Coordinates of C-alpha atoms in Angstrom, one line a residue:
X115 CA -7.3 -3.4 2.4
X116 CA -6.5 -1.1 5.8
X117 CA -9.6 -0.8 7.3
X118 CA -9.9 0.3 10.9
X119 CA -12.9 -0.1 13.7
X120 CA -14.0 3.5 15.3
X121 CA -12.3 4.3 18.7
X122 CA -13.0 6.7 21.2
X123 CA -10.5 10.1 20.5
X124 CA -7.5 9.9 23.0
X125 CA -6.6 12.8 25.2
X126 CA -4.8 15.8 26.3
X127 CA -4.2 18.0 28.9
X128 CA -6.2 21.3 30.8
X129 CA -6.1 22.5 34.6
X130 CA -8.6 24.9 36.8
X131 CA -8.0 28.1 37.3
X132 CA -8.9 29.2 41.0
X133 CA -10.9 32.0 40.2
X134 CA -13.3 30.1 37.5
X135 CA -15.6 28.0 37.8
X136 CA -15.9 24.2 38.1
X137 CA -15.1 23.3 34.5
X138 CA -13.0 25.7 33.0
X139 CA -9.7 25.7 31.9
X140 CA -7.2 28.3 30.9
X141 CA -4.0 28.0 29.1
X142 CA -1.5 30.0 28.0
X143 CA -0.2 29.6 24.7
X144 CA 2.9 31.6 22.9
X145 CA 1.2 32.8 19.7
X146 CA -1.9 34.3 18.4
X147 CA -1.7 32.7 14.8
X148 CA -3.7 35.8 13.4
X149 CA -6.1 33.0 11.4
X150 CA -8.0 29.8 12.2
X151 CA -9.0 28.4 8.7
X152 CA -6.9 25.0 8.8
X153 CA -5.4 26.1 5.3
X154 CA -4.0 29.3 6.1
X155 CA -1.2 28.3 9.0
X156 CA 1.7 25.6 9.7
X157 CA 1.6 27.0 13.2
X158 CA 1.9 24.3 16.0
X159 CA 0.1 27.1 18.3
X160 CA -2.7 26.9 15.8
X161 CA -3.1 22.9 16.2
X162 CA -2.8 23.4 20.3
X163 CA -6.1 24.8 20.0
X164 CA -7.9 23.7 16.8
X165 CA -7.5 19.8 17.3
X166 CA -10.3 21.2 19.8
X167 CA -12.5 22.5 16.8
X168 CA -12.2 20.6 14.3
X169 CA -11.7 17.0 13.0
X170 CA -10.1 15.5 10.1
X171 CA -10.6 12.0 8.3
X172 CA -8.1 10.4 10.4
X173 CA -6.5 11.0 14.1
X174 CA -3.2 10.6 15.6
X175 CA -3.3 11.1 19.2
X176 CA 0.0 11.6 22.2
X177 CA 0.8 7.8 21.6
X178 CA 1.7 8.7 17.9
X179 CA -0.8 6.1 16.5
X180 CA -3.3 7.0 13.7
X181 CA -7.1 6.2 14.3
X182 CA -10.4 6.7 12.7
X183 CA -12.0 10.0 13.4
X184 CA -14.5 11.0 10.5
X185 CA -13.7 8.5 8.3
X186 CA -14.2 5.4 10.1
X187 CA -12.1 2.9 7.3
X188 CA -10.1 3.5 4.7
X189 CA -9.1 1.0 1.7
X190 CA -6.5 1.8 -0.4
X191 CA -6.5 0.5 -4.0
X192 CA -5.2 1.3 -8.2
X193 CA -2.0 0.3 -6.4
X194 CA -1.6 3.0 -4.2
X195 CA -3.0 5.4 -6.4
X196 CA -6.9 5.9 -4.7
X197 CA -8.3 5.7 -1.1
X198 CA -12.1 5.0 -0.6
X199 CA -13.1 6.4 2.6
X200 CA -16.1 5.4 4.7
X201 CA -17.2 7.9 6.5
X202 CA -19.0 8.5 9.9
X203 CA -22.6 9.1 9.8
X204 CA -24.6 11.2 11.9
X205 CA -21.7 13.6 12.4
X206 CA -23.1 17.6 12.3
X207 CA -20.8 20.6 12.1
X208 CA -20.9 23.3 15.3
X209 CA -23.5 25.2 12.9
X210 CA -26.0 22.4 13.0
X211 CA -24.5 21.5 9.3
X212 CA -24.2 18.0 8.5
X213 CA -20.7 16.1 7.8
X214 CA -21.3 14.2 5.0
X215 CA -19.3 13.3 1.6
X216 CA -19.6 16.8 0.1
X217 CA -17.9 18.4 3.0
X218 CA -15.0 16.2 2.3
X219 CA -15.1 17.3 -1.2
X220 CA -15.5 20.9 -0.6
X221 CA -12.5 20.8 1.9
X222 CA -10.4 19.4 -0.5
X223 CA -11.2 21.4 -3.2
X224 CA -10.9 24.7 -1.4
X225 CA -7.6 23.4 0.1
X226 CA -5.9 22.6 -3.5
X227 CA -7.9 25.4 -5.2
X228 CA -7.0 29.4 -5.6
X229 CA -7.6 30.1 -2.2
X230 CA -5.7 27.2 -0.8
X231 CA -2.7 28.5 -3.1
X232 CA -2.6 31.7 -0.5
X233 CA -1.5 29.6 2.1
X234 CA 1.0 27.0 3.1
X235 CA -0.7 23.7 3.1
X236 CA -1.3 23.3 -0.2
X237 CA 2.2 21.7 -0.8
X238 CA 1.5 19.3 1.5
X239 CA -1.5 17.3 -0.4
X240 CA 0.0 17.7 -4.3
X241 CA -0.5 13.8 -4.3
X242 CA -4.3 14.5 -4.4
X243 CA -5.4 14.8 -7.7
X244 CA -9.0 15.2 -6.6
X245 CA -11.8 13.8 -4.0
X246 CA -14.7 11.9 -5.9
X247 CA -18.2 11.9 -3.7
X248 CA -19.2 8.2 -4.2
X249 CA -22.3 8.4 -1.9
X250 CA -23.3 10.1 1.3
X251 CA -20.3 8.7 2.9
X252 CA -17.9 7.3 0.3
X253 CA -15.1 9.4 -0.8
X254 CA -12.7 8.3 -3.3
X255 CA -9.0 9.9 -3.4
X256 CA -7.5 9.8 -6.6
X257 CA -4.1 10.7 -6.3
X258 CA -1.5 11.5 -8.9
X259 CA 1.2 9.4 -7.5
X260 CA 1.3 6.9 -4.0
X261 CA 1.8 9.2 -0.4
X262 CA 3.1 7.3 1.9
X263 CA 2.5 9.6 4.5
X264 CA -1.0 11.0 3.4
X265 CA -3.2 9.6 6.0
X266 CA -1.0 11.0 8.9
X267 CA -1.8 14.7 6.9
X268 CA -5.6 13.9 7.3
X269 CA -5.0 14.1 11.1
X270 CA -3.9 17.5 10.8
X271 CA -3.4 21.0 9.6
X272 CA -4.8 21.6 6.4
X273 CA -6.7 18.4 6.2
X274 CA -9.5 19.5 8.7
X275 CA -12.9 19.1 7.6
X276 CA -14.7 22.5 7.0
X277 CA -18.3 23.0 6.8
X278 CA -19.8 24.2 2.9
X279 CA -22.6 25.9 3.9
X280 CA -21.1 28.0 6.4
X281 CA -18.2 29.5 4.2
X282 CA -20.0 30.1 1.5
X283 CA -22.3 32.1 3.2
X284 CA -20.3 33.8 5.6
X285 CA -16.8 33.8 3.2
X286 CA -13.2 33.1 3.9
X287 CA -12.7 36.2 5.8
X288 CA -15.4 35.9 8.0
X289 CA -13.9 31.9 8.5
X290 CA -10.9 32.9 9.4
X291 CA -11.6 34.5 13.0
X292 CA -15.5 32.7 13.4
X293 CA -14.1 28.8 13.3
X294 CA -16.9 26.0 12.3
X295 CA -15.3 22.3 12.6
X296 CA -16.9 19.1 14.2
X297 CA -14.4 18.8 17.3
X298 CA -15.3 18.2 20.4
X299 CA -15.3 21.9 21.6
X300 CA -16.9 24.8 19.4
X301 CA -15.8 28.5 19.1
X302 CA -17.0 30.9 21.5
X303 CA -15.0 34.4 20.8
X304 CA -11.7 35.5 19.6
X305 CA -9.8 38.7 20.6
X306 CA -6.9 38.7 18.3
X307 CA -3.6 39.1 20.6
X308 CA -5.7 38.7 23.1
X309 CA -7.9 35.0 24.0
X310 CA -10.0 32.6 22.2
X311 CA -12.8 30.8 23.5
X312 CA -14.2 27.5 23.5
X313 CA -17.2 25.6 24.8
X314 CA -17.7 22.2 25.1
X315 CA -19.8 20.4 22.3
X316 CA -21.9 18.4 23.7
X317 CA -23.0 16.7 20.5
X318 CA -19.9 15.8 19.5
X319 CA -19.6 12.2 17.8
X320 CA -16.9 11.2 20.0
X321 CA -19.0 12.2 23.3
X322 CA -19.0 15.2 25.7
X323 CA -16.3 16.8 26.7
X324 CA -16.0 16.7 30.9
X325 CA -15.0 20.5 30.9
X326 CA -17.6 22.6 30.1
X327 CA -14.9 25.7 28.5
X328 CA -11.9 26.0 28.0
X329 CA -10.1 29.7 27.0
X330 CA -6.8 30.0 25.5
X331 CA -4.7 33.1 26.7
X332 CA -1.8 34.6 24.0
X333 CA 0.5 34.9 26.4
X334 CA 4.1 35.7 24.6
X335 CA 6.6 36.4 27.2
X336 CA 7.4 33.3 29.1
X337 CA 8.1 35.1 32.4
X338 CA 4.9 36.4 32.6
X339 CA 3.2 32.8 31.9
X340 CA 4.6 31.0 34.3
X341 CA 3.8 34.0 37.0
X342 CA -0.2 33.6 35.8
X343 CA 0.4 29.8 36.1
X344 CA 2.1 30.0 39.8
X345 CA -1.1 32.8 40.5
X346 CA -3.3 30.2 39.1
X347 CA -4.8 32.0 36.6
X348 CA -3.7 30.0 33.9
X349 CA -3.6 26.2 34.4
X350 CA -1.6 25.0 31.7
X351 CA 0.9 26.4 30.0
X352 CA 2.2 24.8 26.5
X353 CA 5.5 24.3 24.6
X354 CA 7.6 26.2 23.7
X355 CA 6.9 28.7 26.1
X356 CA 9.0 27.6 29.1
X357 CA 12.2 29.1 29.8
X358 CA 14.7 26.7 30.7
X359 CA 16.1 28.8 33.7
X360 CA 12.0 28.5 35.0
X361 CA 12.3 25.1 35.4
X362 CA 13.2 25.1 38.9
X363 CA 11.0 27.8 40.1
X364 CA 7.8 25.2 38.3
X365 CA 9.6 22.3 40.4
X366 CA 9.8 23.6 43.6
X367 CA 6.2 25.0 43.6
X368 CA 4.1 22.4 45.6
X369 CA 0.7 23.0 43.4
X370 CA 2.4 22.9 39.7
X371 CA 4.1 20.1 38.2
X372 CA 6.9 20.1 34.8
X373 CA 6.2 17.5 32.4
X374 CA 9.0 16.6 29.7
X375 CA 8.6 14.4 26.9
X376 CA 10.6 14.1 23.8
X377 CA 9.0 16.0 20.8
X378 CA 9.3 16.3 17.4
X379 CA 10.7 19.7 17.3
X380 CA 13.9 20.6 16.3
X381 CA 16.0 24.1 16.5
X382 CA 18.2 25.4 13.8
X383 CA 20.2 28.2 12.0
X384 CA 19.6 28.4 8.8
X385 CA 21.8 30.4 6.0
X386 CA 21.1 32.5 3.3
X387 CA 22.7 30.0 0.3
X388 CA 21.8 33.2 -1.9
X389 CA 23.9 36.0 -1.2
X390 CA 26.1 37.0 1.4
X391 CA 29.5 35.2 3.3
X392 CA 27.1 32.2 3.8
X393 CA 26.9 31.7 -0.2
X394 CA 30.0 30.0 0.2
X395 CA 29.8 26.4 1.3
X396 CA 33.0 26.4 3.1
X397 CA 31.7 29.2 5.6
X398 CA 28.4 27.5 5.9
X399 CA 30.8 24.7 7.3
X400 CA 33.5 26.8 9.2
X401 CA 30.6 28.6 11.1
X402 CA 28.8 25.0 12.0
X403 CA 32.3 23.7 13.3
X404 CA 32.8 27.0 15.0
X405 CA 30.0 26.5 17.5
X406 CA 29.8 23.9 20.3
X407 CA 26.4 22.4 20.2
X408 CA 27.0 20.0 23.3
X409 CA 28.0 22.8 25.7
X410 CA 25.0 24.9 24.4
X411 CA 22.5 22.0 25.5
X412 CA 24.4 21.0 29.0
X413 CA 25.0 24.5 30.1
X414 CA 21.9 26.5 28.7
X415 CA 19.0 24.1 27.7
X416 CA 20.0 21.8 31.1
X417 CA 20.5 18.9 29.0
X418 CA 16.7 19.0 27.7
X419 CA 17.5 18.4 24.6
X420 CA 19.8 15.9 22.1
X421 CA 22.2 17.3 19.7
X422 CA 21.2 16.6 16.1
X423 CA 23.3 16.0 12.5
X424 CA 20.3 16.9 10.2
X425 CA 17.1 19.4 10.7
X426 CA 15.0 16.2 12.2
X427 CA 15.0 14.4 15.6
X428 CA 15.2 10.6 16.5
X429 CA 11.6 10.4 16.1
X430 CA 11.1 11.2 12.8
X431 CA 11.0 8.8 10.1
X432 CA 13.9 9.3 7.6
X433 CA 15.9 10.0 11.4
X434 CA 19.8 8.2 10.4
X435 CA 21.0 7.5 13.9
X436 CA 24.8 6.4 12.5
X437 CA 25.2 10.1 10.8
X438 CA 27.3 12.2 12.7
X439 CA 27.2 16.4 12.7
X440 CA 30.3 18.4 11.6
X441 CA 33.0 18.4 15.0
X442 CA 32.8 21.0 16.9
X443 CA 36.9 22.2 15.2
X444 CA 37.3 26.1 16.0
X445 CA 40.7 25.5 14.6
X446 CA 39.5 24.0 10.5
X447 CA 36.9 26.7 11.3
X448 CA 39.4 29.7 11.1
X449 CA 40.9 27.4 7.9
X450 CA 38.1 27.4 6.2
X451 CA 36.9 31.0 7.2
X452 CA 40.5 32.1 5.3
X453 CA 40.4 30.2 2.4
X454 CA 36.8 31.1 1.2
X455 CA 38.3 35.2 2.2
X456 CA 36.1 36.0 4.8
X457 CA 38.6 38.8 6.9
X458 CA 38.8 38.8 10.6
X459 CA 35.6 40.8 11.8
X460 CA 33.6 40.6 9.0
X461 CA 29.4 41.2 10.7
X462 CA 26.7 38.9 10.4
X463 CA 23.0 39.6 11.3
X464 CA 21.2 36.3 12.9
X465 CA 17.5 36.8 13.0
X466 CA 15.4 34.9 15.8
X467 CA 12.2 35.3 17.5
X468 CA 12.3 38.1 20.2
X469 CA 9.9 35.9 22.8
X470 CA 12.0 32.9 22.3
X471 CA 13.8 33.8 25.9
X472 CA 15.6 30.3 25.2
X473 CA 16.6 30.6 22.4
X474 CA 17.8 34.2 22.7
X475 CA 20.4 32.7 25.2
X476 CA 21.4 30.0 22.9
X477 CA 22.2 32.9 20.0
X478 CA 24.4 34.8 22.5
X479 CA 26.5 31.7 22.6
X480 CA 26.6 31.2 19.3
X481 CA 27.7 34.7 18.8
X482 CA 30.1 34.1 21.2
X483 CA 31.4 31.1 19.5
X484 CA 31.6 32.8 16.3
X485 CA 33.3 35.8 18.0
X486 CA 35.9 33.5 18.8
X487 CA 37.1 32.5 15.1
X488 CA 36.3 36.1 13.8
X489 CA 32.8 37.2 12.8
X490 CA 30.8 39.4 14.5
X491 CA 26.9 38.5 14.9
X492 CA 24.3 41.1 16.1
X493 CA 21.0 39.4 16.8
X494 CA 18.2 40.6 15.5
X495 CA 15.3 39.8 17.4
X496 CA 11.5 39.9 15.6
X497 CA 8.1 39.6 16.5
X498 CA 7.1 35.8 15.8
X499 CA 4.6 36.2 13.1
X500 CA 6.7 39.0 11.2
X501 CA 9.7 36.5 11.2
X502 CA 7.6 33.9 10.3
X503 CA 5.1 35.5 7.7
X504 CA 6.9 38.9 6.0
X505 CA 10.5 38.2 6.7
X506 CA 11.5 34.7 6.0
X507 CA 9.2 33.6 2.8
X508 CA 10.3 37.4 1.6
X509 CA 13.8 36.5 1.6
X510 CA 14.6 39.6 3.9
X511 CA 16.8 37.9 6.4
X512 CA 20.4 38.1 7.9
X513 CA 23.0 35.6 6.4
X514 CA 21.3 33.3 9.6
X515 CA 18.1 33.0 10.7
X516 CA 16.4 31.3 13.3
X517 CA 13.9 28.4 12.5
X518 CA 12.0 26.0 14.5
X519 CA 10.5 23.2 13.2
X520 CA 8.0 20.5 14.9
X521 CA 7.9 18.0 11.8
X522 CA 3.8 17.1 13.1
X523 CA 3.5 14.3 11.1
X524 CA 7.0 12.8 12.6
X525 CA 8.1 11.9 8.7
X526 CA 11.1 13.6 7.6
X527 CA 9.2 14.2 4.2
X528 CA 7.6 17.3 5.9
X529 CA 10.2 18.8 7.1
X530 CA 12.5 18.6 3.9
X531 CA 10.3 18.7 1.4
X532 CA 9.6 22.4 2.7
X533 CA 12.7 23.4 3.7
X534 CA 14.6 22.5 0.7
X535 CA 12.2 22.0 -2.4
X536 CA 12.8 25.0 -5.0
X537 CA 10.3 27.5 -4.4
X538 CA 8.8 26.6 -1.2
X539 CA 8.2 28.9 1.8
X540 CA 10.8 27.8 3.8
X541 CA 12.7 27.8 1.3
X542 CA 13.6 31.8 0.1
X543 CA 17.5 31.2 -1.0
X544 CA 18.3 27.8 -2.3
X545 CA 16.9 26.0 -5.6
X546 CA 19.0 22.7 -6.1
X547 CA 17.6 21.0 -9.3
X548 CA 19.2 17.3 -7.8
X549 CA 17.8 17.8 -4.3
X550 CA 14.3 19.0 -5.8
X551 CA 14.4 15.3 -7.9
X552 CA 15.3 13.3 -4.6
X553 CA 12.4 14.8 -2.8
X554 CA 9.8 14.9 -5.7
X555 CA 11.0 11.0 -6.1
X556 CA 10.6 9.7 -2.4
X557 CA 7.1 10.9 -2.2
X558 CA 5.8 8.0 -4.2
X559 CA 7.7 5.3 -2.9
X560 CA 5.5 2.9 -1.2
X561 CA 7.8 0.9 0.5
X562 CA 8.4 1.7 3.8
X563 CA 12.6 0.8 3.9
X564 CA 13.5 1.7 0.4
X565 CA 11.9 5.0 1.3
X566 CA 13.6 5.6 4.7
X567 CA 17.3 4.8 3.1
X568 CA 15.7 7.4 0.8
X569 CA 15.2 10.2 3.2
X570 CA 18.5 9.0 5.2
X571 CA 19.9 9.7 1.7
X572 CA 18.3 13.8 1.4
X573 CA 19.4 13.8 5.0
X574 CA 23.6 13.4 4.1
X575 CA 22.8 15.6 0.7
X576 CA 21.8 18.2 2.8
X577 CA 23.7 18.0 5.7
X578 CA 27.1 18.1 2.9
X579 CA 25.6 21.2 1.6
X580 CA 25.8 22.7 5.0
X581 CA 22.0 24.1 4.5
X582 CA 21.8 25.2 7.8
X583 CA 23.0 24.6 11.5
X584 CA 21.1 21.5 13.1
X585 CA 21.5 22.5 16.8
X586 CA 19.2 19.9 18.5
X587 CA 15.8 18.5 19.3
X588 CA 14.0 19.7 22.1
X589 CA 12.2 18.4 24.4
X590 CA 8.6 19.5 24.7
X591 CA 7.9 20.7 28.8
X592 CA 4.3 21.7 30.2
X593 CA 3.7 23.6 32.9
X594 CA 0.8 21.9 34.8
X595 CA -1.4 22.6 37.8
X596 CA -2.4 19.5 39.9
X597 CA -5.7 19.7 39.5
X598 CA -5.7 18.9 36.4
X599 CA -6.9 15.5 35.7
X600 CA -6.2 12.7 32.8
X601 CA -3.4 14.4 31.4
X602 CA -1.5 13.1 28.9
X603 CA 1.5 16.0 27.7
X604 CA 1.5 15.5 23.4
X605 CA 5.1 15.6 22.1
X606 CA 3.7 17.9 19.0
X607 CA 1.9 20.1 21.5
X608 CA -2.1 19.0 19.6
X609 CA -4.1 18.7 22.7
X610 CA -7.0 17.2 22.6
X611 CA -9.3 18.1 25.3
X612 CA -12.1 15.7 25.4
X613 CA -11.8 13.7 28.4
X614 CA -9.6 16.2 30.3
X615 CA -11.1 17.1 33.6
X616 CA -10.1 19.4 36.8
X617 CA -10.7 18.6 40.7
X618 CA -13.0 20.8 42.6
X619 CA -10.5 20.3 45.7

């Protein structure tokens, strides 16, 4: 039995701005993600703000540990195979609803039901067969196989508890931009593009939050955050949005203060395997050896960052630390650039995300690089949400494409499963019916070192197929005022509010 004792929520950051009031926080964040129904988005810029609204069965918090939140123990039985839940009692929704069993049934049965199939958390909880209310506050998990990793998805994402009532009165739609959780702070208002709003719940099972609202500004082009954060107009501003060239001018400003902590995200180019140069394996490989990842992380990231051999960081479980990336070898690059036919000049299209100032530098240098062994990349630069939503799942991209990747639950199950699995997402080009079987297999392993040699395993498969360019993990760096109090920077950018407070000074 794993059974747990009910602990106060840990913390995150927030800051006052100088024109509001004692109590109020602004930040900036990167991305409006359009929805705020837990089952419609993968979006870390989502999870900045709605760890604030909502609540899941179980919590991980900045140190990376996983805690009760509405489920106060958990016992896991049939060998794996079902979870009984106890959950917390006297827990209401923002609406006045009450969290009880039938919430947690309803969640799960929207989330693995026709309308979570229009999403892309679904994929995430295949293991869950279906939830079984046992009383007011028992829930039984039957699962179709063991996940090791399930009870780090009920902190997150998907897995947030939604209120009945509310939804099927008001419907999906009207969900989607009027958020109802349990969290600590409720909805207020949402401009899309613009701002959402949040005030302090004061009811909330976990205690009263010490700022009374907090408002979240969509603030896309990084130059013009950090100018509302040095104005002090926006108090905190959140990964990824800070250029690395801003990180003196944040350093030398006497009121603000950088904060770096390793994260779990991690950069990449991936290839069209489908069509294209980049159908050949041997070009996938000449263009990773073409490119000097080390230079790109001393001379433009400012050594924030560690180069990496596969699409995870060191933090992630299933992270080999012996494997080694393809050299950087411009010379077996132009080898291997001949020998699959590819003629001197041939074009390439890379597609990235036009706010991602940082990465738009790091693009021009691999342009560069691959100018220098005879392909010629134009960048293509796309609103974030069209790259994300319309042109990558679509299949519409150049023969690269940029994605970023923040692996949440810090297993390397999420990130490969969904990059690589035929059919997923992510996952437009490739369909590898021997990769498919080592991912579908690791997810029922159960224990905890045949599984990681597992994952290290998927790691070389894919990493030999030359599925994409691994460039490096990034560190995660907030932009802080000083007056913000009991701050505590998350490497996975989830803030949680609660016991954040600002000085009056």
């Amino acid at each position: 039995m794993t059974a747990f004792m009910a602990t106060s929520v840990l913390v995150s950051p927030a800051a006052l701005s100088q024109a509001a009031a004692a109590g109020a926080l602004t930040i900036s964040s990167p991305q409006d993600p359009g929805s705020w129904d837990p089952i419609d988005t993968f979006l870390v810029n989502w999870a900045s703000v709605s760890t604030n609204i909502f609540d899941g069965l179980t919590y991980r918090g900045p140190d990376l540990k996983l805690v009760p939140a509405l489920a106060t123990s958990w016992e896991e039985l049939d060998e794996g195979q079902r979870i009984r839940f106890t959950l917390r009692e006297g827990v209401t929704f923002h609406n006045g609803e009450p969290f009880n069993a039938e919430a947690v049934k309803f969640t799960f049965d929207r989330l693995l039901g026709e309308e979570g199939s229009k999403g892309p958390q679904q994929s995430n909880y295949v293991a869950v067969e279906n939830v079984e209310v046992i009383d007011d506050f028992t829930v039984d998990f039957h699962l179709k196989e063991p996940d090791p990793v399930l009870l780090t998805k009920l902190a997150g994402y998907g897995a947030m508890i939604v209120p009945p009532d509310y939804i099927e009165e008001h419907g999906d739609e009207h969900f989607n931009t009027h958020p109802v959780g349990t969290g600590p702070f409720k909805f207020v208002s949402y401009e899309p593009r613009e701002e959402i709003r949040l005030e302090a719940f004061a009811d909330h099972w976990g205690g009263a939050p010490k700022l009374d609202t907090v408002t979240y500004r969509f603030i896309p082009e990084p130059a013009t955050a950090v100018a509302e954060l040095q104005a002090g107009r926006v108090d905190i501003v959140i990964p990824p949005t800070i250029p690395i060239g801003m990180i003196p001018t944040i350093e030398n400003d006497p009121d603000l203060d950088l904060v770096s902590v390793t994260s779990p995200t991690v950069e990449a180019l991936r290839f069209n395997t489908e069509s294209g140069i980049t159908a050949d394996e041997r070009v996938r490989k000449a263009i990773i050896m073409a490119i000097d990842r080390q230079a790109i992380i001393d001379s433009i990231l400012a050594g924030q960052a560690e180069p990496i051999a596969s699409f995870q960081g060191a933090l992630s479980f299933g992270h080999d630390p012996e494997m080694e990336p393809l050299p950087f070898d411009p010379a077996e690059a132009k080898r291997l650039l001949s020998e699959a036919g590819v003629e001197p000049g041939t074009q390439i299209q890379i597609d990235v995300r036009g706010n991602d100032s940082t990465f738009g530098e790091v693009a021009q240098a691999v342009a560069a690089y691959l100018q220098a062994v005879g392909i010629n990349a134009t960048i293509r630069p796309y609103e974030t949400n069209v790259l994300l939503n319309d042109i990558i799942p679509a299949g519409r991209t150049g023969v690269m494409f940029q994605q970023k990747w923040g692996g949440w639950t810090f297993d390397y199950d999420n990130t490969a499963y969904l990059m690589y699995h035929t059919g997923e997402r992510w996952n437009p080009y490739d369909s590898d019916p021997e990769l498919d079987r080592m991912l579908e297999a690791q997810r029922s392993i159960t224990d905890r070192a045949e599984r990681e040699e597992m994952l290290q395993e998927i790691a070389r498969y894919t990493a030999d197929r030359a599925l994409e360019i691994p460039l490096y993990n990034i560190n995660a760096l907030y932009g802080v005022n000083k007056r913000v109090e009991n701050f505590e920077a998350a490497p996975d950018s989830r803030l949680r509010l609660t016991n954040v407070s600002v000085s009056d000074e």
